């Protein structure tokens, strides 16, 4: 009888009807508002070409319909009278639903941000592994904070849980410290960017182009063709020369002329060097000086700048300078020096030196040549 009275309670059915209708109306209105706001943000993003508007539009599109319906139901339940127990449960429900939706928005924003970095025109110079690691770590942090907040709101003591997570994290870190050092080195490379894919680097006895920056290792294509795999942590300990980022290349070279060159022509050599270098494109002459009296030459030191980081272009320029110097010194009738030594004989007399005559061949009567005989 009591069960029939419960089901025949008009107030109950009235409240159910009110909640149902209100939930459907609120859900429809809220869904329309979210869709309209997302469309406006997308339109502004197209007009102003701003990434932030596009991200906001995509984030609103990721609004969960289930959580939106839960919000609508919670709002509708405010229209009827509920017991204190139900009111307490609703307060927790509000927090859980709101925390989940905020975490979803943050998660979607982080994923969209990472994808936008990798799909930009200059995405080829970025380290996709580093971007992915950072995105995953931030997403894990967001969901961890959300879970701990929900547990704390539900009355769970999270102090012991946080302490156990800290101890477990330390144990795991000690177990995989080598791997973690390489992972954090990869993050450092991605954030600080001492080099990117395509850079030409030199460290130790290794010289080559960066081919891949991974989670644990970096792969380098050497000049001789083989691939060199180096640990990220070990690579960051090296003093690394990045030649791809050179704006100019400072070149110093020396050459020598003979000691019998007249003083006037020695003076002309410096001007000749300056004229030759200035005549070559993409160069900037610095200086050319008669530097020193060396063992068998008068040494000149030349300094100039190549206005390019391309090594092949530098070699082409040096070749043109060398050819110009070769022709210029010939026109001045100045000779390049080469190692020469003088031998002085003091005292006594030189021994007689007889040079043997070459062998002679005597013809025979039958026309055949006779074997050579030494005379």
Short mmCIF file of C-alpha atoms in Angstrom, two decimals:
data_model
loop_
_atom_site.label_atom_id
_atom_site.label_comp_id
_atom_site.label_asym_id
_atom_site.label_seq_id
_atom_site.Cartn_x
_atom_site.Cartn_y
_atom_site.Cartn_z
CA UNK A 1 0.00 0.00 0.00
CA UNK A 2 2.82 2.33 0.88
CA UNK A 3 4.50 1.58 -2.46
CA UNK A 4 1.35 2.55 -4.28
CA UNK A 5 1.11 5.77 -2.32
CA UNK A 6 4.71 6.56 -3.25
CA UNK A 7 4.12 6.04 -6.96
CA UNK A 8 0.78 7.87 -6.85
CA UNK A 9 2.31 10.92 -5.19
CA UNK A 10 1.42 13.83 -7.45
CA UNK A 11 4.19 16.02 -6.04
CA UNK A 12 6.78 13.42 -7.01
CA UNK A 13 5.57 13.20 -10.58
CA UNK A 14 5.28 16.98 -10.78
CA UNK A 15 8.88 17.35 -9.63
CA UNK A 16 10.05 14.69 -12.11
CA UNK A 17 8.25 16.49 -14.93
CA UNK A 18 9.70 19.85 -13.92
CA UNK A 19 13.22 18.43 -13.71
CA UNK A 20 12.90 16.59 -17.01
CA UNK A 21 11.53 19.55 -18.95
CA UNK A 22 13.96 21.98 -17.34
CA UNK A 23 16.90 19.64 -18.05
CA UNK A 24 16.00 19.35 -21.73
CA UNK A 25 15.46 23.11 -22.11
CA UNK A 26 18.67 24.04 -20.27
CA UNK A 27 20.67 21.42 -22.21
CA UNK A 28 19.36 22.73 -25.54
CA UNK A 29 20.08 26.34 -24.62
CA UNK A 30 23.57 25.61 -23.25
CA UNK A 31 24.51 23.49 -26.26
CA UNK A 32 23.32 26.23 -28.63
CA UNK A 33 25.32 28.85 -26.70
CA UNK A 34 28.50 26.76 -26.80
CA UNK A 35 28.09 26.09 -30.53
CA UNK A 36 27.44 29.78 -31.27
CA UNK A 37 30.40 30.92 -29.18
CA UNK A 38 32.65 28.40 -30.92
CA UNK A 39 31.47 29.56 -34.35
CA UNK A 40 32.12 33.23 -33.45
CA UNK A 41 35.62 32.39 -32.26
CA UNK A 42 36.34 30.48 -35.46
CA UNK A 43 35.13 33.47 -37.53
CA UNK A 44 37.33 35.88 -35.57
CA UNK A 45 40.28 33.52 -35.98
CA UNK A 46 39.83 33.54 -39.77
CA UNK A 47 39.51 37.32 -39.92
CA UNK A 48 42.36 38.21 -37.55
CA UNK A 49 44.56 35.16 -38.22
CA UNK A 50 45.19 34.62 -34.51
CA UNK A 51 46.02 31.21 -33.11
CA UNK A 52 44.48 32.00 -29.71
CA UNK A 53 40.97 32.47 -31.16
CA UNK A 54 41.26 29.26 -33.13
CA UNK A 55 42.36 27.37 -30.03
CA UNK A 56 39.46 28.76 -28.00
CA UNK A 57 37.02 27.77 -30.75
CA UNK A 58 38.40 24.23 -30.87
CA UNK A 59 38.36 23.97 -27.06
CA UNK A 60 34.68 24.89 -26.89
CA UNK A 61 33.97 22.31 -29.57
CA UNK A 62 35.47 19.71 -27.25
CA UNK A 63 32.84 20.40 -24.58
CA UNK A 64 31.48 17.05 -23.40
CA UNK A 65 27.77 16.56 -24.16
CA UNK A 66 27.49 14.16 -21.24
CA UNK A 67 28.89 16.72 -18.81
CA UNK A 68 26.73 19.42 -20.40
CA UNK A 69 23.69 17.23 -19.75
CA UNK A 70 24.90 16.69 -16.17
CA UNK A 71 25.12 20.47 -15.68
CA UNK A 72 21.63 20.86 -17.08
CA UNK A 73 20.30 18.20 -14.69
CA UNK A 74 22.02 19.80 -11.70
CA UNK A 75 20.54 23.17 -12.60
CA UNK A 76 17.09 21.64 -13.05
CA UNK A 77 17.28 19.95 -9.63
CA UNK A 78 17.64 23.42 -8.10
CA UNK A 79 14.01 24.06 -9.10
CA UNK A 80 12.61 21.45 -6.70
CA UNK A 81 12.95 20.90 -2.99
CA UNK A 82 15.37 18.18 -1.99
CA UNK A 83 16.46 16.67 1.30
CA UNK A 84 19.71 17.70 2.98
CA UNK A 85 21.35 14.45 1.86
CA UNK A 86 20.49 15.15 -1.77
CA UNK A 87 21.67 18.76 -1.42
CA UNK A 88 25.05 17.55 -0.12
CA UNK A 89 25.32 15.10 -3.00
CA UNK A 90 24.45 17.82 -5.51
CA UNK A 91 27.22 20.07 -4.17
CA UNK A 92 29.73 17.28 -4.74
CA UNK A 93 28.22 16.60 -8.15
CA UNK A 94 28.70 20.24 -9.19
CA UNK A 95 32.38 20.10 -8.26
CA UNK A 96 33.00 16.74 -9.96
CA UNK A 97 31.29 17.77 -13.20
CA UNK A 98 32.99 21.17 -13.28
CA UNK A 99 36.43 19.66 -12.53
CA UNK A 100 36.03 17.06 -15.27
CA UNK A 101 34.95 19.66 -17.83
CA UNK A 102 37.78 22.04 -16.96
CA UNK A 103 40.27 19.17 -17.19
CA UNK A 104 38.83 18.24 -20.60
CA UNK A 105 39.18 21.83 -21.82
CA UNK A 106 42.78 22.02 -20.63
CA UNK A 107 43.56 18.62 -22.13
CA UNK A 108 42.08 19.64 -25.49
CA UNK A 109 43.91 22.97 -25.43
CA UNK A 110 47.26 21.31 -24.73
CA UNK A 111 46.78 18.74 -27.51
CA UNK A 112 45.72 21.42 -30.00
CA UNK A 113 48.65 23.63 -29.01
CA UNK A 114 51.12 20.78 -29.53
CA UNK A 115 49.58 19.89 -32.89
CA UNK A 116 49.68 23.52 -34.02
CA UNK A 117 53.40 23.70 -33.22
CA UNK A 118 54.12 20.59 -35.25
CA UNK A 119 52.00 21.64 -38.24
CA UNK A 120 53.28 25.21 -38.58
CA UNK A 121 55.42 26.05 -41.68
CA UNK A 122 58.57 26.05 -39.56
CA UNK A 123 57.56 22.84 -37.78
CA UNK A 124 60.41 21.02 -39.51
CA UNK A 125 62.92 22.87 -37.33
CA UNK A 126 61.13 21.88 -34.12
CA UNK A 127 61.81 18.79 -32.12
CA UNK A 128 58.55 16.78 -32.28
CA UNK A 129 59.70 14.47 -29.49
CA UNK A 130 60.25 17.37 -27.09
CA UNK A 131 56.92 18.95 -27.97
CA UNK A 132 55.13 15.63 -27.41
CA UNK A 133 56.89 15.01 -24.08
CA UNK A 134 56.02 18.47 -22.78
CA UNK A 135 52.40 18.06 -23.88
CA UNK A 136 52.10 14.64 -22.20
CA UNK A 137 53.69 15.86 -18.96
CA UNK A 138 51.38 18.88 -18.75
CA UNK A 139 48.32 16.75 -19.53
CA UNK A 140 49.33 14.28 -16.79
CA UNK A 141 49.72 17.18 -14.36
CA UNK A 142 46.25 18.53 -15.25
CA UNK A 143 44.53 15.18 -14.75
CA UNK A 144 46.45 14.46 -11.54
CA UNK A 145 45.44 17.81 -10.04
CA UNK A 146 41.83 17.21 -11.14
CA UNK A 147 41.74 13.73 -9.56
CA UNK A 148 43.27 14.91 -6.29
CA UNK A 149 40.83 17.85 -6.14
CA UNK A 150 37.83 15.57 -6.64
CA UNK A 151 39.05 13.15 -3.95
CA UNK A 152 39.65 16.02 -1.53
CA UNK A 153 36.14 17.40 -2.22
CA UNK A 154 34.63 13.97 -1.55
CA UNK A 155 36.32 13.92 1.86
CA UNK A 156 39.22 11.57 1.07
CA UNK A 157 42.47 12.30 2.94
CA UNK A 158 44.93 12.79 0.06
CA UNK A 159 47.96 13.52 2.24
CA UNK A 160 48.98 9.88 2.49
CA UNK A 161 48.25 9.40 -1.23
CA UNK A 162 50.46 12.34 -2.22
CA UNK A 163 53.24 11.10 0.08
CA UNK A 164 53.07 7.59 -1.39
CA UNK A 165 53.14 9.01 -4.93
CA UNK A 166 56.22 11.03 -4.00
CA UNK A 167 58.04 8.02 -2.59
CA UNK A 168 57.06 5.90 -5.58
CA UNK A 169 58.24 8.61 -7.95
CA UNK A 170 61.63 8.77 -6.23
CA UNK A 171 62.02 4.98 -6.46
CA UNK A 172 61.15 4.98 -10.14
CA UNK A 173 63.51 7.91 -10.80
CA UNK A 174 66.41 6.08 -9.16
CA UNK A 175 65.67 2.95 -11.18
CA UNK A 176 65.65 4.72 -14.54
CA UNK A 177 67.95 7.66 -13.80
CA UNK A 178 70.02 7.09 -16.96
CA UNK A 179 66.92 7.13 -19.13
CA UNK A 180 65.51 10.14 -17.30
CA UNK A 181 68.77 12.07 -17.73
CA UNK A 182 68.52 11.55 -21.50
CA UNK A 183 64.82 12.47 -21.49
CA UNK A 184 65.47 15.71 -19.63
CA UNK A 185 68.43 16.38 -21.91
CA UNK A 186 66.04 15.98 -24.85
CA UNK A 187 63.70 18.48 -23.21
CA UNK A 188 66.61 20.87 -22.68
CA UNK A 189 67.57 20.56 -26.35
CA UNK A 190 63.99 21.21 -27.41
CA UNK A 191 63.53 24.25 -25.14
CA UNK A 192 66.99 25.86 -25.35
CA UNK A 193 67.59 24.83 -29.02
CA UNK A 194 71.41 24.71 -29.11
CA UNK A 195 70.87 22.95 -32.43
CA UNK A 196 67.95 21.80 -34.56
CA UNK A 197 67.50 19.23 -37.31
CA UNK A 198 69.65 20.18 -40.31
CA UNK A 199 72.38 22.05 -38.38
CA UNK A 200 76.00 21.16 -39.07
CA UNK A 201 77.82 20.57 -35.78
CA UNK A 202 81.33 19.62 -34.73
CA UNK A 203 82.30 18.21 -31.32
CA UNK A 204 85.29 16.06 -30.42
CA UNK A 205 86.19 14.05 -33.51
CA UNK A 206 82.59 14.09 -34.84
CA UNK A 207 81.44 16.39 -37.64
CA UNK A 208 78.11 16.08 -39.39
CA UNK A 209 74.50 17.24 -39.81
CA UNK A 210 71.79 16.69 -37.19
CA UNK A 211 69.41 14.13 -38.68
CA UNK A 212 67.08 13.23 -35.79
CA UNK A 213 66.62 14.34 -32.17
CA UNK A 214 64.97 11.53 -30.24
CA UNK A 215 63.81 10.83 -26.72
CA UNK A 216 67.12 9.25 -25.68
CA UNK A 217 69.60 9.81 -28.52
CA UNK A 218 70.49 12.25 -31.27
CA UNK A 219 71.51 10.92 -34.68
CA UNK A 220 74.13 12.69 -36.75
CA UNK A 221 74.98 12.04 -40.40
CA UNK A 222 78.75 12.38 -40.64
CA UNK A 223 80.68 13.76 -43.61
CA UNK A 224 81.88 10.28 -44.52
CA UNK A 225 78.29 9.05 -44.73
CA UNK A 226 77.77 6.87 -41.66
CA UNK A 227 75.19 7.65 -38.97
CA UNK A 228 76.53 8.51 -35.52
CA UNK A 229 74.21 7.91 -32.54
CA UNK A 230 74.99 9.95 -29.43
CA UNK A 231 73.25 10.03 -26.04
CA UNK A 232 71.44 13.33 -25.44
CA UNK A 233 72.94 13.74 -21.97
CA UNK A 234 76.44 13.00 -23.27
CA UNK A 235 75.94 15.39 -26.20
CA UNK A 236 75.06 18.29 -23.90
CA UNK A 237 78.28 17.73 -21.94
CA UNK A 238 80.32 18.43 -25.09
CA UNK A 239 81.60 21.79 -26.31
CA UNK A 240 79.68 21.89 -29.55
CA UNK A 241 80.37 24.10 -32.58
CA UNK A 242 77.25 24.90 -34.62
CA UNK A 243 78.45 26.07 -38.04
CA UNK A 244 74.93 26.38 -39.48
CA UNK A 245 74.39 29.50 -37.39
CA UNK A 246 77.47 31.31 -38.61
CA UNK A 247 76.69 34.69 -40.15
CA UNK A 248 80.22 35.28 -41.41
CA UNK A 249 83.40 33.23 -41.57
CA UNK A 250 86.74 34.82 -40.58
CA UNK A 251 89.61 33.45 -42.66
CA UNK A 252 93.33 33.75 -41.88
CA UNK A 253 95.93 32.38 -44.24
CA UNK A 254 99.65 32.90 -44.93
CA UNK A 255 101.94 32.71 -47.93
CA UNK A 256 105.61 33.50 -48.55
CA UNK A 257 107.76 35.08 -51.24
CA UNK A 258 111.47 34.68 -51.86
CA UNK A 259 114.16 36.69 -50.06
CA UNK A 260 115.54 38.16 -53.26
CA UNK A 261 112.34 40.17 -53.85
CA UNK A 262 113.06 43.95 -54.00
CA UNK A 263 111.67 46.06 -51.16
CA UNK A 264 109.45 48.10 -53.50
CA UNK A 265 107.76 44.97 -54.79
CA UNK A 266 107.35 43.62 -51.25
CA UNK A 267 105.34 46.77 -50.51
CA UNK A 268 103.22 46.20 -53.60
CA UNK A 269 102.28 42.68 -52.54
CA UNK A 270 100.05 43.88 -49.67
CA UNK A 271 98.11 46.15 -52.02
CA UNK A 272 97.87 43.34 -54.55
CA UNK A 273 96.28 41.05 -51.93
CA UNK A 274 93.75 43.74 -50.96
CA UNK A 275 92.77 44.32 -54.61
CA UNK A 276 92.39 40.59 -55.29
CA UNK A 277 90.13 39.99 -52.27
CA UNK A 278 87.97 43.07 -52.88
CA UNK A 279 87.38 41.90 -56.44
CA UNK A 280 85.78 38.63 -55.22
CA UNK A 281 82.04 38.90 -54.34
CA UNK A 282 80.74 38.16 -50.83
CA UNK A 283 84.05 39.02 -49.16
CA UNK A 284 85.22 41.79 -46.87
CA UNK A 285 88.92 42.56 -46.77
CA UNK A 286 90.42 43.10 -43.31
CA UNK A 287 94.22 43.29 -43.58
CA UNK A 288 97.35 41.95 -45.30
CA UNK A 289 100.79 42.46 -43.71
CA UNK A 290 104.39 41.43 -44.21
CA UNK A 291 104.51 39.41 -41.00
CA UNK A 292 107.91 37.81 -40.43
CA UNK A 293 111.30 36.67 -41.73
CA UNK A 294 111.02 32.92 -41.75
CA UNK A 295 113.62 30.27 -42.64
CA UNK A 296 113.30 30.47 -46.41
CA UNK A 297 110.57 33.07 -47.08
CA UNK A 298 109.19 36.51 -46.38
CA UNK A 299 105.85 35.61 -44.76
CA UNK A 300 102.61 37.54 -45.34
CA UNK A 301 99.51 37.12 -43.16
CA UNK A 302 96.09 37.85 -44.68
CA UNK A 303 92.72 38.21 -42.92
CA UNK A 304 89.34 38.57 -44.62
CA UNK A 305 85.68 37.74 -43.99
CA UNK A 306 83.42 35.50 -46.04
CA UNK A 307 79.87 36.92 -45.86
CA UNK A 308 78.26 33.48 -45.87
CA UNK A 309 78.18 30.38 -43.66
CA UNK A 310 78.28 27.98 -46.62
CA UNK A 311 81.55 26.03 -46.54
CA UNK A 312 81.47 25.23 -50.25
CA UNK A 313 81.08 28.91 -51.05
CA UNK A 314 84.03 29.71 -48.82
CA UNK A 315 86.17 27.19 -50.72
CA UNK A 316 85.12 28.73 -54.06
CA UNK A 317 86.10 32.16 -52.77
CA UNK A 318 89.46 30.93 -51.46
CA UNK A 319 90.16 29.31 -54.82
CA UNK A 320 89.48 32.59 -56.65
CA UNK A 321 91.76 34.45 -54.25
CA UNK A 322 94.54 31.92 -54.71
CA UNK A 323 94.26 32.13 -58.49
CA UNK A 324 94.26 35.92 -58.33
CA UNK A 325 97.37 35.93 -56.15
CA UNK A 326 99.12 33.46 -58.45
CA UNK A 327 98.50 35.62 -61.52
CA UNK A 328 99.20 38.89 -59.69
CA UNK A 329 102.57 37.78 -58.33
CA UNK A 330 103.57 36.55 -61.78
CA UNK A 331 102.70 39.95 -63.22
CA UNK A 332 104.86 41.59 -60.53
CA UNK A 333 107.64 39.09 -61.31
CA UNK A 334 107.62 37.96 -57.69
CA UNK A 335 108.16 34.30 -56.90
CA UNK A 336 106.49 32.19 -54.23
CA UNK A 337 108.99 30.77 -51.77
CA UNK A 338 109.63 27.09 -51.38
CA UNK A 339 112.05 25.26 -49.06
CA UNK A 340 115.66 25.82 -50.23
CA UNK A 341 118.94 24.98 -48.50
CA UNK A 342 122.51 26.14 -49.18
CA UNK A 343 125.45 23.79 -48.60
CA UNK A 344 128.84 25.46 -48.00
CA UNK A 345 132.07 23.41 -48.38
CA UNK A 346 134.95 24.83 -46.34
CA UNK A 347 138.58 23.59 -46.58
CA UNK A 348 140.19 20.82 -48.66
CA UNK A 349 139.53 20.12 -52.29
CA UNK A 350 136.53 18.63 -53.97
CA UNK A 351 137.07 15.08 -55.25
CA UNK A 352 137.15 14.45 -58.99
CA UNK A 353 133.83 13.34 -60.27
CA UNK A 354 133.70 11.24 -63.44
CA UNK A 355 130.42 10.67 -65.15
CA UNK A 356 130.13 7.34 -66.95
CA UNK A 357 129.24 7.42 -70.60
CA UNK A 358 125.97 5.80 -71.65
CA UNK A 359 126.22 2.30 -73.13
CA UNK A 360 126.73 2.07 -76.87
CA UNK A 361 125.15 -0.50 -79.15
CA UNK A 362 127.26 -1.89 -82.05
CA UNK A 363 125.32 -3.18 -85.06
CA UNK A 364 126.10 -6.66 -86.46
CA UNK A 365 126.33 -7.69 -90.08
CA UNK A 366 123.02 -9.54 -90.04
CA UNK A 367 121.24 -6.36 -89.01
CA UNK A 368 120.44 -7.52 -85.47
CA UNK A 369 121.36 -5.23 -82.67
CA UNK A 370 124.23 -6.33 -80.41
CA UNK A 371 123.71 -6.43 -76.71
CA UNK A 372 124.96 -3.25 -75.01
CA UNK A 373 128.49 -3.29 -73.66
CA UNK A 374 129.90 -0.87 -71.18
CA UNK A 375 133.00 0.97 -72.43
#
